[in-house]
């Protein structure tokens, strides 16, 4: 089994690329999904309460993701604090799912949205694929999904590595600034290289 990391900034179209890879036969693990699950773990909630206060919780004691995002993405230090709290639990669950999917798939793709974006951080992977798109395209996509204002999206973009930084650690780059057909062609090209 080959383990592939897929990275890209907010609104770059990572999910669309993952869907295309899944159609080609890859197993897919999305760290965002695991990250949402981890927010319900008692130990994670306690650490988040200590780090960011009660304002990120609703009346029932659940984390409100939009409030957490506003608190965590207002500075690089807060983003790093969030990652230090959630990353270990997320990665434990990630590797469990990769192993499970590896029983049925020759290629397993792990979509990574945050955390340390260095080659060393992905030393467990066989390859890194970066998804890029122009900033205005990314902004429009992220705002269209709803739930976030333009200023919220811009704040998150400012805390994320640039497309150039992601490309510098990638083995392959998929330009997802064009049509769906262009993306599908780029994904097929990368898939052919990965499947060798």
Short mmCIF file of the C-alpha atoms (twelve columns), coordinates in Angstrom:
data_MODEL
# 
_entry.id   MODEL 
# 
loop_
_atom_site.group_PDB 
_atom_site.id 
_atom_site.type_symbol 
_atom_site.label_atom_id 
_atom_site.label_alt_id 
_atom_site.label_comp_id 
_atom_site.label_asym_id 
_atom_site.label_seq_id 
_atom_site.Cartn_x 
_atom_site.Cartn_y 
_atom_site.Cartn_z 
_atom_site.pdbx_PDB_model_num 
ATOM 1   C CA . UNK A 1   0.000   0.000  0.000   1 
ATOM 2   C CA . UNK A 2   1.161   3.522  -0.847  1 
ATOM 3   C CA . UNK A 3   0.325   6.314  1.598   1 
ATOM 4   C CA . UNK A 4   -0.203  9.674  -0.088  1 
ATOM 5   C CA . UNK A 5   -0.571  13.017 1.670   1 
ATOM 6   C CA . UNK A 6   -2.822  15.566 -0.052  1 
ATOM 7   C CA . UNK A 7   -2.357  19.184 1.030   1 
ATOM 8   C CA . UNK A 8   -3.843  22.505 -0.057  1 
ATOM 9   C CA . UNK A 9   -5.127  25.747 1.357   1 
ATOM 10  C CA . UNK A 10  -8.695  26.572 2.253   1 
ATOM 11  C CA . UNK A 11  -10.852 26.616 -0.882  1 
ATOM 12  C CA . UNK A 12  -8.216  24.957 -3.077  1 
ATOM 13  C CA . UNK A 13  -10.512 22.043 -3.907  1 
ATOM 14  C CA . UNK A 14  -8.863  19.278 -1.891  1 
ATOM 15  C CA . UNK A 15  -12.225 17.566 -1.397  1 
ATOM 16  C CA . UNK A 16  -12.917 17.536 -5.143  1 
ATOM 17  C CA . UNK A 17  -9.482  16.052 -5.790  1 
ATOM 18  C CA . UNK A 18  -10.084 13.429 -3.079  1 
ATOM 19  C CA . UNK A 19  -13.400 12.483 -4.691  1 
ATOM 20  C CA . UNK A 20  -11.662 12.083 -8.048  1 
ATOM 21  C CA . UNK A 21  -8.941  9.922  -6.492  1 
ATOM 22  C CA . UNK A 22  -11.589 7.834  -4.749  1 
ATOM 23  C CA . UNK A 23  -13.329 7.226  -8.086  1 
ATOM 24  C CA . UNK A 24  -9.989  5.951  -9.407  1 
ATOM 25  C CA . UNK A 25  -9.725  3.459  -6.551  1 
ATOM 26  C CA . UNK A 26  -7.957  5.191  -3.675  1 
ATOM 27  C CA . UNK A 27  -9.010  4.891  -0.072  1 
ATOM 28  C CA . UNK A 28  -9.396  8.351  1.494   1 
ATOM 29  C CA . UNK A 29  -8.907  9.564  5.055   1 
ATOM 30  C CA . UNK A 30  -9.865  13.170 5.760   1 
ATOM 31  C CA . UNK A 31  -8.152  14.662 8.763   1 
ATOM 32  C CA . UNK A 32  -10.841 17.366 8.973   1 
ATOM 33  C CA . UNK A 33  -13.459 14.671 9.619   1 
ATOM 34  C CA . UNK A 34  -11.289 13.109 12.301  1 
ATOM 35  C CA . UNK A 35  -10.597 16.570 13.682  1 
ATOM 36  C CA . UNK A 36  -14.315 17.189 14.119  1 
ATOM 37  C CA . UNK A 37  -14.703 13.875 15.936  1 
ATOM 38  C CA . UNK A 38  -11.754 14.640 18.224  1 
ATOM 39  C CA . UNK A 39  -13.511 17.847 19.351  1 
ATOM 40  C CA . UNK A 40  -16.033 15.668 21.190  1 
ATOM 41  C CA . UNK A 41  -13.379 13.723 23.157  1 
ATOM 42  C CA . UNK A 42  -13.501 14.722 26.861  1 
ATOM 43  C CA . UNK A 43  -9.722  15.202 27.133  1 
ATOM 44  C CA . UNK A 44  -9.677  17.410 24.040  1 
ATOM 45  C CA . UNK A 45  -12.592 19.510 25.296  1 
ATOM 46  C CA . UNK A 46  -10.867 20.039 28.643  1 
ATOM 47  C CA . UNK A 47  -7.622  21.153 26.981  1 
ATOM 48  C CA . UNK A 48  -9.493  23.480 24.606  1 
ATOM 49  C CA . UNK A 49  -11.421 25.026 27.504  1 
ATOM 50  C CA . UNK A 50  -8.160  25.689 29.326  1 
ATOM 51  C CA . UNK A 51  -6.502  27.146 26.210  1 
ATOM 52  C CA . UNK A 52  -9.359  29.189 24.702  1 
ATOM 53  C CA . UNK A 53  -11.923 29.610 27.495  1 
ATOM 54  C CA . UNK A 54  -15.633 28.936 27.782  1 
ATOM 55  C CA . UNK A 55  -16.616 31.194 24.878  1 
ATOM 56  C CA . UNK A 56  -15.895 28.445 22.328  1 
ATOM 57  C CA . UNK A 57  -18.540 26.140 23.854  1 
ATOM 58  C CA . UNK A 58  -22.313 26.103 23.526  1 
ATOM 59  C CA . UNK A 59  -24.680 25.780 26.490  1 
ATOM 60  C CA . UNK A 60  -24.530 21.988 26.231  1 
ATOM 61  C CA . UNK A 61  -20.759 21.906 26.546  1 
ATOM 62  C CA . UNK A 62  -20.011 21.124 22.894  1 
ATOM 63  C CA . UNK A 63  -17.338 22.966 20.938  1 
ATOM 64  C CA . UNK A 64  -18.772 25.456 18.442  1 
ATOM 65  C CA . UNK A 65  -16.359 25.116 15.539  1 
ATOM 66  C CA . UNK A 66  -16.897 28.641 14.202  1 
ATOM 67  C CA . UNK A 67  -16.074 30.085 17.641  1 
ATOM 68  C CA . UNK A 68  -13.029 27.855 17.946  1 
ATOM 69  C CA . UNK A 69  -11.872 28.908 14.462  1 
ATOM 70  C CA . UNK A 70  -12.237 32.594 15.353  1 
ATOM 71  C CA . UNK A 71  -10.176 32.077 18.515  1 
ATOM 72  C CA . UNK A 72  -7.585  29.737 17.024  1 
ATOM 73  C CA . UNK A 73  -6.884  31.452 13.725  1 
ATOM 74  C CA . UNK A 74  -6.455  34.979 15.059  1 
ATOM 75  C CA . UNK A 75  -2.713  34.441 15.502  1 
ATOM 76  C CA . UNK A 76  0.007   31.983 14.626  1 
ATOM 77  C CA . UNK A 77  0.492   31.224 18.324  1 
ATOM 78  C CA . UNK A 78  -3.181  30.313 18.794  1 
ATOM 79  C CA . UNK A 79  -3.141  28.171 15.648  1 
ATOM 80  C CA . UNK A 80  -0.084  26.342 16.955  1 
ATOM 81  C CA . UNK A 81  -1.788  25.886 20.344  1 
ATOM 82  C CA . UNK A 82  -4.878  24.354 18.699  1 
ATOM 83  C CA . UNK A 83  -2.701  21.995 16.662  1 
ATOM 84  C CA . UNK A 84  -0.724  20.921 19.733  1 
ATOM 85  C CA . UNK A 85  -3.971  19.978 21.486  1 
ATOM 86  C CA . UNK A 86  -5.689  18.135 18.657  1 
ATOM 87  C CA . UNK A 87  -2.887  16.790 16.439  1 
ATOM 88  C CA . UNK A 88  -1.778  13.738 18.496  1 
ATOM 89  C CA . UNK A 89  -5.305  12.305 18.799  1 
ATOM 90  C CA . UNK A 90  -6.048  13.053 15.147  1 
ATOM 91  C CA . UNK A 91  -2.923  11.277 13.917  1 
ATOM 92  C CA . UNK A 92  -3.524  8.191  16.092  1 
ATOM 93  C CA . UNK A 93  -6.975  7.800  14.551  1 
ATOM 94  C CA . UNK A 94  -5.618  8.620  11.082  1 
ATOM 95  C CA . UNK A 95  -3.072  5.809  11.153  1 
ATOM 96  C CA . UNK A 96  -5.696  3.377  12.416  1 
ATOM 97  C CA . UNK A 97  -7.923  4.238  9.434   1 
ATOM 98  C CA . UNK A 98  -5.029  4.132  6.950   1 
ATOM 99  C CA . UNK A 99  -4.166  0.612  8.099   1 
ATOM 100 C CA . UNK A 100 -7.800  -0.454 7.795   1 
ATOM 101 C CA . UNK A 101 -8.202  1.030  4.284   1 
ATOM 102 C CA . UNK A 102 -4.843  -0.396 3.230   1 
ATOM 103 C CA . UNK A 103 -6.347  -3.868 3.463   1 
ATOM 104 C CA . UNK A 104 -8.638  -3.069 0.513   1 
ATOM 105 C CA . UNK A 105 -6.775  -0.331 -1.424  1 
ATOM 106 C CA . UNK A 106 -3.326  -0.143 -3.022  1 
ATOM 107 C CA . UNK A 107 -3.276  3.637  -2.495  1 
ATOM 108 C CA . UNK A 108 -4.591  5.486  0.561   1 
ATOM 109 C CA . UNK A 109 -4.799  9.269  0.425   1 
ATOM 110 C CA . UNK A 110 -4.719  11.322 3.616   1 
ATOM 111 C CA . UNK A 111 -6.167  14.814 3.162   1 
ATOM 112 C CA . UNK A 112 -4.288  17.143 5.515   1 
ATOM 113 C CA . UNK A 113 -5.640  20.630 6.134   1 
ATOM 114 C CA . UNK A 114 -3.535  21.940 9.001   1 
ATOM 115 C CA . UNK A 115 -0.553  21.230 11.174  1 
ATOM 116 C CA . UNK A 116 3.106   21.236 10.349  1 
ATOM 117 C CA . UNK A 117 3.595   21.419 6.588   1 
ATOM 118 C CA . UNK A 118 7.121   20.078 6.237   1 
ATOM 119 C CA . UNK A 119 8.555   17.114 4.447   1 
ATOM 120 C CA . UNK A 120 9.688   15.755 7.823   1 
ATOM 121 C CA . UNK A 121 6.116   15.874 9.166   1 
ATOM 122 C CA . UNK A 122 5.070   13.619 6.283   1 
ATOM 123 C CA . UNK A 123 8.015   11.229 6.460   1 
ATOM 124 C CA . UNK A 124 5.518   8.370  6.905   1 
ATOM 125 C CA . UNK A 125 4.063   9.038  3.429   1 
ATOM 126 C CA . UNK A 126 5.260   7.682  0.102   1 
ATOM 127 C CA . UNK A 127 4.406   10.946 -1.696  1 
ATOM 128 C CA . UNK A 128 2.968   14.406 -1.107  1 
ATOM 129 C CA . UNK A 129 0.463   15.952 -3.530  1 
ATOM 130 C CA . UNK A 130 -0.332  19.674 -3.276  1 
ATOM 131 C CA . UNK A 131 -3.551  21.185 -4.626  1 
ATOM 132 C CA . UNK A 132 -3.312  24.838 -5.649  1 
ATOM 133 C CA . UNK A 133 -5.657  27.508 -6.970  1 
ATOM 134 C CA . UNK A 134 -5.488  31.302 -7.260  1 
ATOM 135 C CA . UNK A 135 -6.258  33.143 -4.027  1 
ATOM 136 C CA . UNK A 136 -9.431  34.807 -5.338  1 
ATOM 137 C CA . UNK A 137 -10.775 31.436 -6.539  1 
ATOM 138 C CA . UNK A 138 -10.040 29.921 -3.130  1 
ATOM 139 C CA . UNK A 139 -11.694 32.841 -1.351  1 
ATOM 140 C CA . UNK A 140 -14.836 32.609 -3.498  1 
ATOM 141 C CA . UNK A 141 -15.100 28.842 -2.963  1 
ATOM 142 C CA . UNK A 142 -14.611 29.049 0.802   1 
ATOM 143 C CA . UNK A 143 -17.163 31.863 1.196   1 
ATOM 144 C CA . UNK A 144 -19.672 30.046 -1.053  1 
ATOM 145 C CA . UNK A 145 -19.643 27.038 1.299   1 
ATOM 146 C CA . UNK A 146 -21.227 29.280 3.923   1 
ATOM 147 C CA . UNK A 147 -20.617 29.667 7.585   1 
ATOM 148 C CA . UNK A 148 -17.588 31.910 7.183   1 
ATOM 149 C CA . UNK A 149 -17.246 35.562 6.301   1 
ATOM 150 C CA . UNK A 150 -14.666 36.844 3.854   1 
ATOM 151 C CA . UNK A 151 -12.641 38.249 6.754   1 
ATOM 152 C CA . UNK A 152 -12.725 34.858 8.535   1 
ATOM 153 C CA . UNK A 153 -11.509 33.109 5.379   1 
ATOM 154 C CA . UNK A 154 -8.772  35.681 4.830   1 
ATOM 155 C CA . UNK A 155 -7.643  35.254 8.458   1 
ATOM 156 C CA . UNK A 156 -7.371  31.492 7.956   1 
ATOM 157 C CA . UNK A 157 -5.496  31.967 4.669   1 
ATOM 158 C CA . UNK A 158 -3.026  34.255 6.414   1 
ATOM 159 C CA . UNK A 159 -2.250  31.523 8.966   1 
ATOM 160 C CA . UNK A 160 -1.772  28.801 6.341   1 
ATOM 161 C CA . UNK A 161 1.326   28.099 4.261   1 
ATOM 162 C CA . UNK A 162 1.261   29.593 0.769   1 
ATOM 163 C CA . UNK A 163 0.758   27.523 -2.377  1 
ATOM 164 C CA . UNK A 164 4.461   28.061 -3.076  1 
ATOM 165 C CA . UNK A 165 5.431   26.695 0.344   1 
ATOM 166 C CA . UNK A 166 3.204   23.652 -0.127  1 
ATOM 167 C CA . UNK A 167 4.558   23.062 -3.637  1 
ATOM 168 C CA . UNK A 168 8.123   23.138 -2.295  1 
ATOM 169 C CA . UNK A 169 7.490   19.970 -0.249  1 
ATOM 170 C CA . UNK A 170 5.259   18.230 -2.794  1 
ATOM 171 C CA . UNK A 171 6.175   15.493 -5.219  1 
ATOM 172 C CA . UNK A 172 3.202   16.477 -7.419  1 
ATOM 173 C CA . UNK A 173 1.134   19.671 -7.748  1 
ATOM 174 C CA . UNK A 174 -2.431  19.700 -9.058  1 
ATOM 175 C CA . UNK A 175 -3.587  23.088 -10.359 1 
ATOM 176 C CA . UNK A 176 -7.254  23.279 -9.445  1 
ATOM 177 C CA . UNK A 177 -7.968  26.808 -10.586 1 
ATOM 178 C CA . UNK A 178 -9.764  25.787 -13.781 1 
ATOM 179 C CA . UNK A 179 -12.632 23.565 -14.849 1 
ATOM 180 C CA . UNK A 180 -13.667 20.216 -13.399 1 
ATOM 181 C CA . UNK A 181 -12.417 18.556 -16.593 1 
ATOM 182 C CA . UNK A 182 -9.003  20.175 -16.177 1 
ATOM 183 C CA . UNK A 183 -8.863  18.990 -12.573 1 
ATOM 184 C CA . UNK A 184 -9.883  15.446 -13.567 1 
ATOM 185 C CA . UNK A 185 -7.117  15.376 -16.194 1 
ATOM 186 C CA . UNK A 186 -4.519  16.584 -13.682 1 
ATOM 187 C CA . UNK A 187 -5.703  14.012 -11.112 1 
ATOM 188 C CA . UNK A 188 -5.508  11.215 -13.705 1 
ATOM 189 C CA . UNK A 189 -1.941  12.226 -14.555 1 
ATOM 190 C CA . UNK A 190 -0.893  12.126 -10.905 1 
ATOM 191 C CA . UNK A 191 -2.789  8.858  -10.337 1 
ATOM 192 C CA . UNK A 192 -0.931  7.214  -13.210 1 
ATOM 193 C CA . UNK A 193 2.390   8.236  -11.665 1 
ATOM 194 C CA . UNK A 194 1.360   7.063  -8.179  1 
ATOM 195 C CA . UNK A 195 0.045   3.706  -9.403  1 
ATOM 196 C CA . UNK A 196 3.422   2.696  -10.891 1 
# 
